[in-house]
PDB file of C-alpha atoms and ligand atoms in Angstrom:
ATOM      1  CA  MET S   1       9.470  16.177  -3.739  1.00  0.00           C
ATOM      2  CA  SER S   2      11.478  16.662  -0.637  1.00  0.00           C
ATOM      3  CA  GLU S   3       8.905  15.362   1.785  1.00  0.00           C
ATOM      4  CA  HIS S   4       6.348  12.741   2.007  1.00  0.00           C
ATOM      5  CA  PHE S   5       2.644  12.839   3.878  1.00  0.00           C
ATOM      6  CA  LEU S   6       1.510  10.183   5.339  1.00  0.00           C
ATOM      7  CA  ILE S   7      -0.530   7.919   7.503  1.00  0.00           C
ATOM      8  CA  CYS S   8       1.162   6.668  11.579  1.00  0.00           C
ATOM      9  CA  PRO S   9       0.091   2.808  11.712  1.00  0.00           C
ATOM     10  CA  ALA S  10      -0.794   3.019  14.877  1.00  0.00           C
ATOM     11  CA  CYS S  11      -2.369   6.417  15.321  1.00  0.00           C
ATOM     12  CA  SER S  12      -3.563   7.702  11.925  1.00  0.00           C
ATOM     13  CA  ALA S  13      -2.248  10.989  13.011  1.00  0.00           C
ATOM     14  CA  LYS S  14       0.220  12.832   9.852  1.00  0.00           C
ATOM     15  CA  ASN S  15       3.426  12.648   9.969  1.00  0.00           C
ATOM     16  CA  ARG S  16       6.119  14.575   7.860  1.00  0.00           C
ATOM     17  CA  VAL S  17       8.298  13.085   6.413  1.00  0.00           C
ATOM     18  CA  PRO S  18      11.654  14.560   4.161  1.00  0.00           C
ATOM     19  CA  GLN S  19      12.796  12.442   1.074  1.00  0.00           C
ATOM     20  CA  SER S  20      15.758  11.794   1.789  1.00  0.00           C
ATOM     21  CA  ARG S  21      14.372  10.277   6.131  1.00  0.00           C
ATOM     22  CA  LEU S  22      11.794   8.157   4.286  1.00  0.00           C
ATOM     23  CA  GLN S  23      14.138   5.302   3.555  1.00  0.00           C
ATOM     24  CA  GLN S  24      16.231   5.592   7.756  1.00  0.00           C
ATOM     25  CA  ALA S  25      12.537   4.377  10.258  1.00  0.00           C
ATOM     26  CA  PRO S  26      11.336   7.754  10.977  1.00  0.00           C
ATOM     27  CA  LEU S  27       8.809   7.314  13.965  1.00  0.00           C
ATOM     28  CA  CYS S  28       5.069   9.010  14.368  1.00  0.00           C
ATOM     29  CA  GLY S  29       6.050  13.139  15.243  1.00  0.00           C
ATOM     30  CA  LYS S  30       2.709  11.957  17.826  1.00  0.00           C
ATOM     31  CA  CYS S  31       3.310   8.232  18.874  1.00  0.00           C
ATOM     32  CA  LYS S  32       6.804   7.254  18.199  1.00  0.00           C
ATOM     33  CA  ALA S  33       6.002   3.517  16.477  1.00  0.00           C
ATOM     34  CA  TYR S  34       7.169   3.041  13.392  1.00  0.00           C
ATOM     35  CA  VAL S  35       5.406   5.404  10.559  1.00  0.00           C
ATOM     36  CA  ILE S  36       6.338   2.789   7.134  1.00  0.00           C
ATOM     37  CA  THR S  37       6.377  -0.749   8.177  1.00  0.00           C
ATOM     38  CA  ASP S  38       7.932  -3.799   6.718  1.00  0.00           C
ATOM     39  CA  GLU S  39       4.780  -5.589   6.859  1.00  0.00           C
ATOM     40  CA  PRO S  40       1.899  -4.218   4.946  1.00  0.00           C
ATOM     41  CA  LEU S  41      -0.570  -2.294   6.276  1.00  0.00           C
ATOM     42  CA  THR S  42      -4.002  -3.728   7.941  1.00  0.00           C
ATOM     43  CA  LEU S  43      -6.894  -1.126   6.101  1.00  0.00           C
ATOM     44  CA  THR S  44     -10.544  -0.373   6.562  1.00  0.00           C
ATOM     45  CA  GLY S  45     -12.749   1.192   3.281  1.00  0.00           C
ATOM     46  CA  ALA S  46     -11.779   3.453   5.934  1.00  0.00           C
ATOM     47  CA  GLN S  47      -8.266   3.847   6.432  1.00  0.00           C
ATOM     48  CA  LEU S  48      -8.246   3.897   3.361  1.00  0.00           C
ATOM     49  CA  ASP S  49      -9.827   6.515   2.261  1.00  0.00           C
ATOM     50  CA  ARG S  50      -7.325   8.730   4.877  1.00  0.00           C
ATOM     51  CA  LEU S  51      -4.265   7.225   3.143  1.00  0.00           C
ATOM     52  CA  LEU S  52      -5.545   8.679  -0.159  1.00  0.00           C
ATOM     53  CA  ALA S  53      -7.115  11.601   1.380  1.00  0.00           C
ATOM     54  CA  ASN S  54      -3.752  13.164   2.678  1.00  0.00           C
ATOM     55  CA  GLU S  55      -0.576  10.388   1.883  1.00  0.00           C
ATOM     56  CA  THR S  56       2.086  11.271  -1.151  1.00  0.00           C
ATOM     57  CA  LEU S  57       3.912   7.637  -1.670  1.00  0.00           C
ATOM     58  CA  PRO S  58       2.327   5.606  -4.263  1.00  0.00           C
ATOM     59  CA  LEU S  59       0.229   2.626  -2.575  1.00  0.00           C
ATOM     60  CA  VAL S  60      -0.845  -0.576  -3.269  1.00  0.00           C
ATOM     61  CA  VAL S  61      -3.586  -2.497  -1.795  1.00  0.00           C
ATOM     62  CA  ASP S  62      -4.228  -6.026  -2.158  1.00  0.00           C
ATOM     63  CA  PHE S  63      -7.801  -6.559  -2.237  1.00  0.00           C
ATOM     64  CA  TRP S  64      -8.341 -10.541  -0.917  1.00  0.00           C
ATOM     65  CA  ALA S  65     -10.683 -12.809   1.637  1.00  0.00           C
ATOM     66  CA  PRO S  66     -10.128 -14.682   3.999  1.00  0.00           C
ATOM     67  CA  TRP S  67     -11.789 -17.951   1.608  1.00  0.00           C
ATOM     68  CA  CYS S  68      -9.557 -17.046  -1.989  1.00  0.00           C
ATOM     69  CA  GLY S  69      -7.021 -19.668  -2.417  1.00  0.00           C
ATOM     70  CA  PRO S  70      -5.318 -17.420  -4.985  1.00  0.00           C
ATOM     71  CA  CYS S  71      -5.007 -14.249  -2.181  1.00  0.00           C
ATOM     72  CA  LEU S  72      -3.523 -16.764   0.189  1.00  0.00           C
ATOM     73  CA  GLN S  73      -1.479 -17.698  -2.390  1.00  0.00           C
ATOM     74  CA  MET S  74       0.239 -14.945  -3.500  1.00  0.00           C
ATOM     75  CA  ALA S  75       0.024 -12.872   0.376  1.00  0.00           C
ATOM     76  CA  PRO S  76       3.484 -13.507   1.634  1.00  0.00           C
ATOM     77  CA  VAL S  77       4.904 -12.860  -2.312  1.00  0.00           C
ATOM     78  CA  PHE S  78       3.406 -10.021  -1.184  1.00  0.00           C
ATOM     79  CA  GLY S  79       3.974  -8.971   2.188  1.00  0.00           C
ATOM     80  CA  ALA S  80       8.003  -9.741   1.618  1.00  0.00           C
ATOM     81  CA  ALA S  81       8.206  -7.590  -1.009  1.00  0.00           C
ATOM     82  CA  ALA S  82       6.996  -4.860   1.316  1.00  0.00           C
ATOM     83  CA  ALA S  83      10.153  -4.725   3.144  1.00  0.00           C
ATOM     84  CA  ASP S  84      11.145  -4.643  -0.584  1.00  0.00           C
ATOM     85  CA  VAL S  85       9.184  -1.037  -0.812  1.00  0.00           C
ATOM     86  CA  ALA S  86       9.566   0.376   2.194  1.00  0.00           C
ATOM     87  CA  GLY S  87       9.740   3.701   2.136  1.00  0.00           C
ATOM     88  CA  LEU S  88       9.271   3.799  -1.953  1.00  0.00           C
ATOM     89  CA  LEU S  89       5.822   2.811  -2.106  1.00  0.00           C
ATOM     90  CA  ARG S  90       2.863   1.677   0.485  1.00  0.00           C
ATOM     91  CA  LEU S  91       1.482  -1.723   0.455  1.00  0.00           C
ATOM     92  CA  ALA S  92      -1.300  -2.624   2.350  1.00  0.00           C
ATOM     93  CA  LYS S  93      -4.271  -5.442   2.348  1.00  0.00           C
ATOM     94  CA  LEU S  94      -8.044  -4.930   2.557  1.00  0.00           C
ATOM     95  CA  ASP S  95      -9.821  -7.693   3.696  1.00  0.00           C
ATOM     96  CA  THR S  96     -13.716  -7.138   0.801  1.00  0.00           C
ATOM     97  CA  GLU S  97     -15.072 -10.137   2.551  1.00  0.00           C
ATOM     98  CA  ALA S  98     -15.345  -7.849   5.968  1.00  0.00           C
ATOM     99  CA  HIS S  99     -15.332  -5.174   3.779  1.00  0.00           C
ATOM    100  CA  GLN S 100     -17.857  -5.414   1.018  1.00  0.00           C
ATOM    101  CA  ALA S 101     -18.439  -1.506   1.265  1.00  0.00           C
ATOM    102  CA  ALA S 102     -15.574  -1.113   0.264  1.00  0.00           C
ATOM    103  CA  ALA S 103     -14.090  -3.233  -1.661  1.00  0.00           C
ATOM    104  CA  SER S 104     -17.995  -2.439  -3.975  1.00  0.00           C
ATOM    105  CA  ARG S 105     -16.721   1.235  -3.931  1.00  0.00           C
ATOM    106  CA  PHE S 106     -13.638   0.126  -6.552  1.00  0.00           C
ATOM    107  CA  GLY S 107     -15.539  -1.952  -8.804  1.00  0.00           C
ATOM    108  CA  ILE S 108     -13.242  -4.624  -7.246  1.00  0.00           C
ATOM    109  CA  ARG S 109     -14.904  -7.492  -8.946  1.00  0.00           C
ATOM    110  CA  SER S 110     -12.970 -10.388  -8.716  1.00  0.00           C
ATOM    111  CA  ILE S 111      -9.581 -10.633  -6.206  1.00  0.00           C
ATOM    112  CA  PRO S 112      -7.135 -11.146  -5.626  1.00  0.00           C
ATOM    113  CA  THR S 113      -7.410  -7.639  -7.548  1.00  0.00           C
ATOM    114  CA  LEU S 114      -4.560  -5.454  -6.922  1.00  0.00           C
ATOM    115  CA  ILE S 115      -5.466  -1.343  -7.389  1.00  0.00           C
ATOM    116  CA  ALA S 116      -1.987   0.974  -7.596  1.00  0.00           C
ATOM    117  CA  PHE S 117      -2.218   5.134  -6.747  1.00  0.00           C
ATOM    118  CA  ASN S 118      -0.617   7.862  -6.271  1.00  0.00           C
ATOM    119  CA  GLN S 119      -1.294  10.823  -5.132  1.00  0.00           C
ATOM    120  CA  GLY S 120      -5.098   9.139  -4.195  1.00  0.00           C
ATOM    121  CA  LYS S 121      -6.010   8.497  -8.064  1.00  0.00           C
ATOM    122  CA  GLU S 122      -5.778   4.683  -9.180  1.00  0.00           C
ATOM    123  CA  ILE S 123      -3.143   5.005 -11.768  1.00  0.00           C
ATOM    124  CA  SER S 124      -3.029   1.300 -12.022  1.00  0.00           C
ATOM    125  CA  ARG S 125      -4.713  -2.693 -11.679  1.00  0.00           C
ATOM    126  CA  GLN S 126      -4.195  -5.660 -11.088  1.00  0.00           C
ATOM    127  CA  SER S 127      -6.642  -8.865 -11.034  1.00  0.00           C
ATOM    128  CA  GLY S 128      -5.705 -11.905 -10.291  1.00  0.00           C
ATOM    129  CA  ALA S 129      -2.297 -13.878  -8.338  1.00  0.00           C
ATOM    130  CA  LEU S 130       0.972 -12.406  -9.652  1.00  0.00           C
ATOM    131  CA  SER S 131       4.488 -14.293  -8.895  1.00  0.00           C
ATOM    132  CA  ALA S 132       6.746 -13.061  -7.139  1.00  0.00           C
ATOM    133  CA  GLY S 133       9.080 -11.621  -9.934  1.00  0.00           C
ATOM    134  CA  GLN S 134       5.334 -10.076 -11.871  1.00  0.00           C
ATOM    135  CA  LEU S 135       4.737  -8.601  -8.522  1.00  0.00           C
ATOM    136  CA  ARG S 136       8.012  -7.390  -8.304  1.00  0.00           C
ATOM    137  CA  GLN S 137       7.766  -5.970 -11.709  1.00  0.00           C
ATOM    138  CA  TRP S 138       4.810  -4.939 -11.530  1.00  0.00           C
ATOM    139  CA  LEU S 139       5.967  -2.478  -8.640  1.00  0.00           C
ATOM    140  CA  GLU S 140       9.462  -1.300  -9.519  1.00  0.00           C
ATOM    141  CA  SER S 141       6.980  -0.248 -13.058  1.00  0.00           C
ATOM    142  CA  LEU S 142       4.720   2.173  -9.495  1.00  0.00           C
ATOM    143  CA  SER S 143       8.216   3.473  -8.454  1.00  0.00           C
ATOM    144  CA  PRO S 144       8.613   7.556  -8.817  1.00  0.00           C
ATOM    145  CA  SER S 145      11.493   6.724  -9.345  1.00  0.00           C
ATOM    146  CA  GLY S 146      11.393   5.194 -12.841  1.00  0.00           C
ATOM    147  CA  ARG S 147      11.978   1.831 -13.574  1.00  0.00           C
ATOM    148  CA  GLY S 148      15.380  -0.739 -11.608  1.00  0.00           C
ATOM    149  CA  THR S 149      15.181   1.343  -8.082  1.00  0.00           C
ATOM    150  CA  LEU S 150      13.589  -1.379  -5.885  1.00  0.00           C
TER     151      LEU S 150
HETATM  152 ZN1   ZN M   1       1.481   7.564  15.820  1.00  0.00          ZN
END
Protein backbone atom coordinates (compact mmCIF):
# COMPACT_ATOMS: atom_id res chain seq x y z
CA MET A 1 0.00 0.00 0.00
CA SER A 2 1.54 3.33 -0.98
CA GLU A 3 -0.59 5.47 1.28
CA HIS A 4 -2.40 5.15 4.56
CA PHE A 5 -5.45 6.70 6.17
CA LEU A 6 -5.16 7.79 9.78
CA ILE A 7 -7.48 9.59 12.17
CA CYS A 8 -6.01 12.64 13.91
CA PRO A 9 -5.94 11.99 17.68
CA ALA A 10 -6.57 15.69 18.37
CA CYS A 11 -9.43 16.63 16.01
CA SER A 12 -10.57 13.26 14.54
CA ALA A 13 -10.00 14.45 10.97
CA LYS A 14 -9.18 11.70 8.47
CA ASN A 15 -5.67 12.17 7.07
CA ARG A 16 -4.06 10.59 4.03
CA VAL A 17 -0.38 9.84 4.71
CA PRO A 18 2.01 8.45 2.09
CA GLN A 19 3.75 5.25 3.20
CA SER A 20 7.11 7.01 2.88
CA ARG A 21 6.10 9.68 5.41
CA LEU A 22 4.70 7.41 8.11
CA GLN A 23 7.89 7.56 10.17
CA GLN A 24 8.50 11.27 9.65
CA ALA A 25 6.06 12.55 12.29
CA PRO A 26 3.26 13.56 9.87
CA LEU A 27 1.01 16.45 10.93
CA CYS A 28 -2.77 16.65 10.66
CA GLY A 29 -3.86 18.60 7.58
CA LYS A 30 -6.62 20.24 9.58
CA CYS A 31 -5.22 21.07 13.04
CA LYS A 32 -1.46 20.44 12.61
CA ALA A 33 -1.30 18.05 15.56
CA TYR A 34 0.84 14.91 15.26
CA VAL A 35 -1.21 12.21 13.55
CA ILE A 36 1.19 9.54 14.84
CA THR A 37 2.27 9.79 18.46
CA ASP A 38 4.92 8.09 20.58
CA GLU A 39 2.35 7.15 23.19
CA PRO A 40 -0.70 4.88 23.05
CA LEU A 41 -3.91 6.69 22.13
CA THR A 42 -6.63 6.77 24.79
CA LEU A 43 -9.90 5.68 23.18
CA THR A 44 -13.58 5.66 23.93
CA GLY A 45 -15.72 3.00 22.28
CA ALA A 46 -16.85 5.48 19.63
CA GLN A 47 -13.27 6.52 18.87
CA LEU A 48 -12.24 2.89 18.56
CA ASP A 49 -15.05 2.35 16.04
CA ARG A 50 -13.89 5.38 14.06
CA LEU A 51 -10.32 4.08 13.92
CA LEU A 52 -11.49 0.61 12.88
CA ALA A 53 -13.68 2.04 10.14
CA ASN A 54 -11.08 4.40 8.69
CA GLU A 55 -7.49 3.53 9.53
CA THR A 56 -5.28 1.35 7.38
CA LEU A 57 -2.39 0.80 9.82
CA PRO A 58 -2.75 -2.27 12.05
CA LEU A 59 -4.17 -1.28 15.43
CA VAL A 60 -3.41 -2.91 18.79
CA VAL A 61 -5.76 -2.08 21.66
CA ASP A 62 -5.00 -2.72 25.33
CA PHE A 63 -8.30 -3.33 27.11
CA TRP A 64 -7.52 -2.53 30.75
CA ALA A 65 -8.97 -1.08 33.96
CA PRO A 66 -7.53 1.15 36.68
CA TRP A 67 -8.18 -1.46 39.44
CA CYS A 68 -6.35 -4.27 37.61
CA GLY A 69 -2.85 -4.85 39.00
CA PRO A 70 -1.43 -6.77 36.01
CA CYS A 71 -2.82 -4.04 33.70
CA LEU A 72 -0.95 -1.34 35.61
CA GLN A 73 2.16 -3.49 35.60
CA MET A 74 2.04 -3.85 31.82
CA ALA A 75 1.22 -0.17 31.17
CA PRO A 76 4.83 1.12 31.04
CA VAL A 77 5.84 -1.79 28.80
CA PHE A 78 2.97 -1.05 26.42
CA GLY A 79 3.72 2.69 26.56
CA ALA A 80 7.37 2.16 25.62
CA ALA A 81 6.40 -0.17 22.77
CA ALA A 82 4.23 2.56 21.23
CA ALA A 83 7.34 4.64 20.53
CA ASP A 84 9.15 1.62 19.04
CA VAL A 85 6.38 0.80 16.57
CA ALA A 86 5.25 4.36 15.71
CA GLY A 87 4.43 4.48 12.00
CA LEU A 88 4.19 0.67 11.74
CA LEU A 89 1.43 -0.17 14.19
CA ARG A 90 -1.06 1.99 16.07
CA LEU A 91 -1.17 1.31 19.82
CA ALA A 92 -4.14 2.40 21.92
CA LYS A 93 -5.76 1.83 25.29
CA LEU A 94 -9.39 1.46 26.20
CA ASP A 95 -10.50 1.67 29.84
CA THR A 96 -13.04 -1.15 30.19
CA GLU A 97 -14.37 0.33 33.44
CA ALA A 98 -15.21 3.65 31.80
CA HIS A 99 -16.38 2.09 28.51
CA GLN A 100 -18.10 -1.14 29.50
CA ALA A 101 -20.29 -1.38 26.42
CA ALA A 102 -17.24 -1.44 24.15
CA ALA A 103 -15.54 -4.05 26.32
CA SER A 104 -18.56 -6.32 26.12
CA ARG A 105 -18.96 -5.76 22.37
CA PHE A 106 -15.41 -7.04 21.85
CA GLY A 107 -15.99 -9.98 24.19
CA ILE A 108 -13.45 -8.96 26.82
CA ARG A 109 -13.70 -11.56 29.61
CA SER A 110 -10.45 -10.92 31.43
CA ILE A 111 -8.02 -8.04 31.51
CA PRO A 112 -5.60 -7.10 30.35
CA THR A 113 -6.59 -8.30 26.89
CA LEU A 114 -4.75 -7.08 23.81
CA ILE A 115 -6.55 -7.23 20.47
CA ALA A 116 -4.82 -6.60 17.16
CA PHE A 117 -6.91 -5.36 14.24
CA ASN A 118 -6.00 -4.97 10.60
CA GLN A 119 -8.28 -3.12 8.17
CA GLY A 120 -10.93 -3.09 10.89
CA LYS A 121 -10.90 -6.86 11.50
CA GLU A 122 -9.53 -8.72 14.52
CA ILE A 123 -6.42 -10.68 13.55
CA SER A 124 -4.99 -11.71 16.93
CA ARG A 125 -5.75 -11.57 20.65
CA GLN A 126 -3.67 -12.04 23.82
CA SER A 127 -5.11 -12.32 27.32
CA GLY A 128 -3.00 -11.69 30.39
CA ALA A 129 -0.08 -9.35 31.00
CA LEU A 130 2.90 -9.75 28.68
CA SER A 131 6.52 -9.02 29.50
CA ALA A 132 8.40 -6.52 27.34
CA GLY A 133 9.98 -9.40 25.40
CA GLN A 134 6.69 -11.23 24.86
CA LEU A 135 4.97 -8.03 23.75
CA ARG A 136 7.74 -7.21 21.31
CA GLN A 137 7.66 -10.70 19.83
CA TRP A 138 3.88 -10.54 19.38
CA LEU A 139 4.01 -7.04 17.84
CA GLU A 140 6.71 -8.17 15.42
CA SER A 141 4.47 -11.02 14.29
CA LEU A 142 1.77 -8.43 13.48
CA SER A 143 3.95 -6.06 11.50
CA PRO A 144 2.76 -5.83 7.88
CA SER A 145 6.28 -6.19 6.57
CA GLY A 146 6.99 -9.36 8.51
CA ARG A 147 9.10 -10.33 11.47
CA GLY A 148 12.15 -8.46 12.63
CA THR A 149 11.30 -5.11 11.10
CA LEU A 150 10.36 -3.24 14.26
ZN1 LIG B 1 -6.23 17.18 13.61
